[in-house]
């Protein structure tokens, strides 16, 4: 269900950006390819990595992303 809703919201966002003339194919295509390749690799690794290690790794990544967003917000 969540993937379905993500697809819908992503599609609507893409349409809005396209209508506003802000759709950048040169930026979008490498991102899409990275997402597709990363999803394949992530799905394969998730079954091989211990659940606790996976959760901790994601927590560390989210923590650093939050710090970066905080610092960018401070200007």
PDB file of C-alpha atoms in Angstrom, residues 26-67:
ATOM      1  CA  UNK A  26      19.311  15.406 -17.279  1.00  0.00           C
ATOM      2  CA  UNK A  27      18.908  15.284 -13.501  1.00  0.00           C
ATOM      3  CA  UNK A  28      15.958  12.912 -13.327  1.00  0.00           C
ATOM      4  CA  UNK A  29      17.302   9.994 -15.361  1.00  0.00           C
ATOM      5  CA  UNK A  30      20.459   9.335 -13.287  1.00  0.00           C
ATOM      6  CA  UNK A  31      18.344   9.550 -10.122  1.00  0.00           C
ATOM      7  CA  UNK A  32      15.820   7.057 -11.508  1.00  0.00           C
ATOM      8  CA  UNK A  33      18.549   4.659 -12.593  1.00  0.00           C
ATOM      9  CA  UNK A  34      20.195   4.912  -9.167  1.00  0.00           C
ATOM     10  CA  UNK A  35      16.871   4.211  -7.460  1.00  0.00           C
ATOM     11  CA  UNK A  36      16.209   1.157  -9.621  1.00  0.00           C
ATOM     12  CA  UNK A  37      19.708  -0.262  -9.141  1.00  0.00           C
ATOM     13  CA  UNK A  38      19.700   0.590  -5.434  1.00  0.00           C
ATOM     14  CA  UNK A  39      16.334  -1.122  -4.945  1.00  0.00           C
ATOM     15  CA  UNK A  40      17.632  -4.316  -6.553  1.00  0.00           C
ATOM     16  CA  UNK A  41      20.817  -4.288  -4.462  1.00  0.00           C
ATOM     17  CA  UNK A  42      18.944  -3.358  -1.280  1.00  0.00           C
ATOM     18  CA  UNK A  43      16.385  -6.113  -1.726  1.00  0.00           C
ATOM     19  CA  UNK A  44      19.167  -8.652  -2.175  1.00  0.00           C
ATOM     20  CA  UNK A  45      21.163  -7.421   0.806  1.00  0.00           C
ATOM     21  CA  UNK A  46      18.206  -7.113   3.151  1.00  0.00           C
ATOM     22  CA  UNK A  47      17.691 -10.861   3.178  1.00  0.00           C
ATOM     23  CA  UNK A  48      21.371 -11.490   3.933  1.00  0.00           C
ATOM     24  CA  UNK A  49      21.969  -8.886   6.665  1.00  0.00           C
ATOM     25  CA  UNK A  50      20.813  -9.353  10.265  1.00  0.00           C
ATOM     26  CA  UNK A  51      17.692  -7.309  11.036  1.00  0.00           C
ATOM     27  CA  UNK A  52      19.274  -5.514  14.019  1.00  0.00           C
ATOM     28  CA  UNK A  53      22.320  -4.493  11.966  1.00  0.00           C
ATOM     29  CA  UNK A  54      20.067  -3.262   9.160  1.00  0.00           C
ATOM     30  CA  UNK A  55      17.929  -1.179  11.533  1.00  0.00           C
ATOM     31  CA  UNK A  56      20.993   0.353  13.187  1.00  0.00           C
ATOM     32  CA  UNK A  57      22.548   1.171   9.827  1.00  0.00           C
ATOM     33  CA  UNK A  58      19.389   2.904   8.655  1.00  0.00           C
ATOM     34  CA  UNK A  59      19.175   4.781  11.965  1.00  0.00           C
ATOM     35  CA  UNK A  60      22.742   6.068  11.534  1.00  0.00           C
ATOM     36  CA  UNK A  61      22.006   7.221   7.973  1.00  0.00           C
ATOM     37  CA  UNK A  62      18.787   8.966   9.032  1.00  0.00           C
ATOM     38  CA  UNK A  63      20.648  10.634  11.906  1.00  0.00           C
ATOM     39  CA  UNK A  64      23.290  12.107   9.597  1.00  0.00           C
ATOM     40  CA  UNK A  65      20.659  13.233   7.090  1.00  0.00           C
ATOM     41  CA  UNK A  66      18.790  14.970   9.934  1.00  0.00           C
ATOM     42  CA  UNK A  67      21.987  16.716  11.072  1.00  0.00           C
TER      43      UNK A  67
END
